[in-house]
């Protein structure tokens, strides 16, 4: 089964609404590929970004949400609010959330469940640290994947996107080599196959994230188990990001 590549830009805590509009206006004129182009923008930029992206192939999403439908959780944001603002997807379990905000696999699994209930595509991020890679990454990834998907029914499996993002490669300039990324993502797919069956796992997109740049994109995308990328730093400039999107 051929999975259409998905390329997601993660803007983290960068860009105001006006800057988001300016970026999208420029990017629209630069895309020549037919990949799925998704942008995970700050909450305050969602509405303006959705308006600017209307009529183009650019899809707007968010970077986090709460696992509750709604409630007395000061400062938090609900999936139904993201949906109301026009977000179509949400990043969940990004390593910066796990590291700085101490998010656990359990909390992330609850968010994945809520996103599906709220009709937003969850992009579940998993990845090992440098020391975990050295001591054997398989167990860590297996736990993050199985826990993250634990409330997902088999028929909903392909509504979730998995993003493998080795922590040692995020924002460090150290991209995993295509061989390492492929070997690890093949392993991730085998975990999904154990849980959901081989057929379902073969149609589930698995993205790679970690210091992706225009120069590293083509080689990564030649690998069988890499169905797209999640891009942080290199997604902040429309010209650089368009070079990633327009990979050949
Ligand atoms: C990310 O934040 O998801 C990411 C992959 O960042 P970078 O591309 O900057 O490593």
Short mmCIF file of C-alpha atoms and ligand atoms in Angstrom, two decimals:
data_model
loop_
_atom_site.label_atom_id
_atom_site.label_comp_id
_atom_site.label_asym_id
_atom_site.label_seq_id
_atom_site.Cartn_x
_atom_site.Cartn_y
_atom_site.Cartn_z
CA UNK A 1 0.00 0.00 0.00
CA UNK A 2 1.37 3.43 -0.97
CA UNK A 3 1.07 6.05 1.75
CA UNK A 4 1.06 9.63 0.51
CA UNK A 5 3.93 11.51 2.22
CA UNK A 6 2.94 13.86 5.02
CA UNK A 7 5.27 16.73 5.89
CA UNK A 8 4.54 18.50 9.15
CA UNK A 9 6.13 21.74 10.29
CA UNK A 10 6.23 22.20 14.06
CA UNK A 11 6.60 25.88 14.84
CA UNK A 12 6.92 25.33 18.61
CA UNK A 13 6.61 28.67 20.48
CA UNK A 14 7.39 30.84 17.45
CA UNK A 15 5.30 33.17 15.28
CA UNK A 16 2.41 35.51 15.97
CA UNK A 17 -0.82 35.29 13.98
CA UNK A 18 0.40 37.98 11.56
CA UNK A 19 3.70 36.13 11.02
CA UNK A 20 1.80 32.89 10.42
CA UNK A 21 -0.30 34.55 7.73
CA UNK A 22 2.80 36.00 6.07
CA UNK A 23 4.48 32.57 6.09
CA UNK A 24 1.48 30.75 4.62
CA UNK A 25 0.99 33.41 1.94
CA UNK A 26 4.59 32.87 0.84
CA UNK A 27 4.54 29.07 1.15
CA UNK A 28 1.43 28.71 -1.01
CA UNK A 29 3.31 30.15 -3.97
CA UNK A 30 6.26 27.79 -3.48
CA UNK A 31 4.68 24.33 -3.16
CA UNK A 32 4.98 22.24 -6.30
CA UNK A 33 4.83 18.75 -4.80
CA UNK A 34 1.64 16.88 -3.99
CA UNK A 35 2.67 15.87 -0.47
CA UNK A 36 0.37 16.60 2.44
CA UNK A 37 1.65 19.81 4.02
CA UNK A 38 0.65 20.28 7.63
CA UNK A 39 1.60 23.10 10.01
CA UNK A 40 1.43 22.74 13.80
CA UNK A 41 1.11 26.38 14.79
CA UNK A 42 0.75 28.13 18.18
CA UNK A 43 -2.84 28.21 19.51
CA UNK A 44 -3.17 31.95 18.95
CA UNK A 45 -2.29 31.61 15.26
CA UNK A 46 -4.68 28.74 14.41
CA UNK A 47 -7.67 30.80 13.35
CA UNK A 48 -5.71 33.23 11.18
CA UNK A 49 -3.63 30.38 9.68
CA UNK A 50 -6.75 28.38 8.79
CA UNK A 51 -8.25 31.41 7.05
CA UNK A 52 -5.07 32.08 5.07
CA UNK A 53 -4.65 28.40 4.14
CA UNK A 54 -8.26 28.03 2.92
CA UNK A 55 -8.40 26.80 -0.66
CA UNK A 56 -4.80 25.53 -0.55
CA UNK A 57 -3.48 22.08 0.35
CA UNK A 58 -2.02 23.34 3.63
CA UNK A 59 -3.58 21.80 6.73
CA UNK A 60 -3.41 23.56 10.09
CA UNK A 61 -3.09 21.86 13.47
CA UNK A 62 -1.97 22.40 17.06
CA UNK A 63 0.92 21.25 19.24
CA UNK A 64 -0.88 20.00 22.35
CA UNK A 65 -4.27 19.67 24.04
CA UNK A 66 -5.81 18.49 27.29
CA UNK A 67 -7.29 15.01 27.67
CA UNK A 68 -10.54 16.29 29.21
CA UNK A 69 -13.52 17.25 27.10
CA UNK A 70 -13.73 20.55 29.02
CA UNK A 71 -13.51 21.58 32.67
CA UNK A 72 -11.87 23.63 35.40
CA UNK A 73 -8.30 23.39 34.08
CA UNK A 74 -6.99 26.95 34.03
CA UNK A 75 -4.66 27.66 31.15
CA UNK A 76 -5.42 24.43 29.28
CA UNK A 77 -7.04 23.96 25.90
CA UNK A 78 -9.62 21.37 24.82
CA UNK A 79 -9.78 19.43 21.56
CA UNK A 80 -13.24 20.84 20.83
CA UNK A 81 -11.76 24.34 21.07
CA UNK A 82 -8.98 23.47 18.63
CA UNK A 83 -11.53 21.99 16.27
CA UNK A 84 -13.68 25.09 16.60
CA UNK A 85 -10.68 27.21 15.59
CA UNK A 86 -10.21 25.00 12.52
CA UNK A 87 -7.36 22.70 13.62
CA UNK A 88 -7.42 19.31 11.91
CA UNK A 89 -4.63 17.58 13.82
CA UNK A 90 -2.65 17.84 17.05
CA UNK A 91 0.88 16.80 18.01
CA UNK A 92 0.82 14.71 21.19
CA UNK A 93 3.68 13.49 23.36
CA UNK A 94 6.36 15.61 21.72
CA UNK A 95 9.64 15.05 23.56
CA UNK A 96 9.66 18.69 24.71
CA UNK A 97 6.31 18.05 26.42
CA UNK A 98 7.59 14.81 27.96
CA UNK A 99 10.81 16.49 29.12
CA UNK A 100 9.76 19.98 30.25
CA UNK A 101 6.17 19.29 31.30
CA UNK A 102 6.70 15.74 32.58
CA UNK A 103 3.96 14.25 30.42
CA UNK A 104 3.63 10.52 30.99
CA UNK A 105 2.68 7.78 28.54
CA UNK A 106 -0.59 7.46 30.45
CA UNK A 107 -1.50 11.15 30.03
CA UNK A 108 -0.50 11.05 26.37
CA UNK A 109 -2.67 7.97 25.78
CA UNK A 110 -5.65 9.83 27.29
CA UNK A 111 -4.98 12.78 24.96
CA UNK A 112 -4.83 10.46 21.92
CA UNK A 113 -8.19 9.02 22.94
CA UNK A 114 -9.72 12.46 23.42
CA UNK A 115 -8.39 13.77 20.10
CA UNK A 116 -10.06 10.84 18.30
CA UNK A 117 -13.31 11.46 20.18
CA UNK A 118 -13.12 15.14 19.24
CA UNK A 119 -12.46 14.37 15.57
CA UNK A 120 -8.89 15.65 15.43
CA UNK A 121 -6.05 13.53 14.01
CA UNK A 122 -3.52 12.74 16.76
CA UNK A 123 0.14 12.71 15.76
CA UNK A 124 1.75 10.60 18.47
CA UNK A 125 5.44 11.44 18.95
CA UNK A 126 7.81 8.85 20.38
CA UNK A 127 11.58 8.68 20.64
CA UNK A 128 14.54 7.58 22.73
CA UNK A 129 17.25 9.69 24.36
CA UNK A 130 20.92 9.28 23.47
CA UNK A 131 21.63 7.04 26.47
CA UNK A 132 18.55 4.93 25.75
CA UNK A 133 19.78 4.44 22.18
CA UNK A 134 23.11 3.23 23.51
CA UNK A 135 21.54 0.84 26.01
CA UNK A 136 18.85 -0.47 23.61
CA UNK A 137 16.03 1.69 22.27
CA UNK A 138 13.55 -1.10 21.55
CA UNK A 139 11.94 -1.39 24.99
CA UNK A 140 11.50 2.38 25.38
CA UNK A 141 9.89 2.77 21.98
CA UNK A 142 7.72 -0.30 22.44
CA UNK A 143 6.40 1.06 25.72
CA UNK A 144 5.75 4.54 24.30
CA UNK A 145 3.94 3.08 21.28
CA UNK A 146 1.86 0.45 23.07
CA UNK A 147 0.93 2.85 25.87
CA UNK A 148 0.18 5.69 23.46
CA UNK A 149 -2.12 3.50 21.36
CA UNK A 150 -3.68 1.67 24.27
CA UNK A 151 -7.15 3.25 23.94
CA UNK A 152 -7.16 3.13 20.12
CA UNK A 153 -9.46 0.52 18.58
CA UNK A 154 -8.18 -1.44 15.58
CA UNK A 155 -10.65 0.26 13.23
CA UNK A 156 -9.25 3.65 14.29
CA UNK A 157 -5.58 2.66 14.00
CA UNK A 158 -5.02 4.45 10.71
CA UNK A 159 -6.55 7.63 12.12
CA UNK A 160 -3.42 8.09 14.24
CA UNK A 161 -0.06 9.14 12.80
CA UNK A 162 3.08 7.94 14.52
CA UNK A 163 6.14 10.23 14.49
CA UNK A 164 9.47 8.70 15.45
CA UNK A 165 11.62 11.51 16.79
CA UNK A 166 14.87 10.45 18.44
CA UNK A 167 15.43 12.97 21.25
CA UNK A 168 19.16 13.09 20.41
CA UNK A 169 18.31 14.38 16.93
CA UNK A 170 15.79 17.09 17.85
CA UNK A 171 17.19 20.59 17.49
CA UNK A 172 20.74 19.22 17.64
CA UNK A 173 21.64 19.23 13.94
CA UNK A 174 22.29 15.45 14.24
CA UNK A 175 19.84 13.84 11.80
CA UNK A 176 19.57 10.08 12.14
CA UNK A 177 21.08 8.49 9.05
CA UNK A 178 18.48 7.08 6.66
CA UNK A 179 19.66 3.57 7.69
CA UNK A 180 19.17 4.22 11.40
CA UNK A 181 15.82 5.92 10.85
CA UNK A 182 14.60 3.10 8.60
CA UNK A 183 15.77 0.33 10.92
CA UNK A 184 14.05 2.02 13.87
CA UNK A 185 10.85 2.83 12.01
CA UNK A 186 10.69 -0.74 10.72
CA UNK A 187 10.87 -1.78 14.35
CA UNK A 188 8.07 0.70 15.23
CA UNK A 189 5.92 -0.79 12.47
CA UNK A 190 6.55 -4.29 13.80
CA UNK A 191 5.28 -3.14 17.22
CA UNK A 192 2.16 -1.72 15.55
CA UNK A 193 1.75 -4.99 13.64
CA UNK A 194 1.91 -6.99 16.88
CA UNK A 195 -0.82 -4.79 18.32
CA UNK A 196 -3.10 -4.12 15.34
CA UNK A 197 -2.12 -6.82 12.84
CA UNK A 198 0.18 -6.62 9.84
CA UNK A 199 -2.45 -5.35 7.42
CA UNK A 200 -3.47 -2.39 9.55
CA UNK A 201 0.13 -1.55 10.41
CA UNK A 202 1.08 -1.40 6.73
CA UNK A 203 -1.36 1.44 6.12
CA UNK A 204 -0.30 3.46 9.16
CA UNK A 205 1.92 6.47 8.36
CA UNK A 206 5.16 6.69 10.32
CA UNK A 207 7.02 9.99 10.10
CA UNK A 208 10.63 10.73 10.98
CA UNK A 209 11.58 13.87 12.93
CA UNK A 210 14.93 15.21 14.09
CA UNK A 211 16.96 17.97 12.40
CA UNK A 212 15.49 17.31 8.95
CA UNK A 213 16.90 19.74 6.38
CA UNK A 214 16.44 20.15 2.62
CA UNK A 215 19.77 18.32 2.08
CA UNK A 216 18.74 15.27 4.14
CA UNK A 217 15.14 14.99 2.96
CA UNK A 218 15.42 13.01 -0.28
CA UNK A 219 17.54 10.21 1.18
CA UNK A 220 15.19 9.83 4.16
CA UNK A 221 12.12 9.68 1.94
CA UNK A 222 13.61 6.85 -0.15
CA UNK A 223 13.25 4.52 2.85
CA UNK A 224 10.27 2.19 2.87
CA UNK A 225 9.08 2.84 6.41
CA UNK A 226 9.50 6.62 6.32
CA UNK A 227 6.17 8.05 5.17
CA UNK A 228 6.93 11.69 5.82
CA UNK A 229 8.72 13.98 8.21
CA UNK A 230 8.13 16.23 11.20
CA UNK A 231 10.27 19.34 10.93
CA UNK A 232 11.05 21.83 13.70
CA UNK A 233 13.72 24.46 13.09
CA UNK A 234 13.73 24.14 9.30
CA UNK A 235 9.97 24.78 9.14
CA UNK A 236 10.24 28.38 10.33
CA UNK A 237 11.40 29.84 7.04
CA UNK A 238 9.02 29.36 4.08
CA UNK A 239 11.82 29.01 1.53
CA UNK A 240 13.67 26.31 3.49
CA UNK A 241 10.45 24.50 4.35
CA UNK A 242 9.28 24.59 0.72
CA UNK A 243 12.57 22.93 -0.31
CA UNK A 244 11.75 20.10 2.11
CA UNK A 245 8.16 19.89 0.85
CA UNK A 246 9.30 19.90 -2.78
CA UNK A 247 11.78 17.04 -2.31
CA UNK A 248 12.36 14.77 -5.27
C1 LIG B 1 10.59 18.76 16.33
O1 LIG B 1 10.52 19.68 17.12
O2 LIG B 1 9.65 17.97 16.22
C2 LIG B 1 11.80 18.62 15.52
C3 LIG B 1 11.95 17.56 14.79
O3 LIG B 1 12.72 19.66 15.61
P1 LIG B 1 14.03 19.86 14.68
O4 LIG B 1 13.63 19.61 13.27
O5 LIG B 1 14.44 21.28 14.92
O6 LIG B 1 15.04 18.88 15.16
#
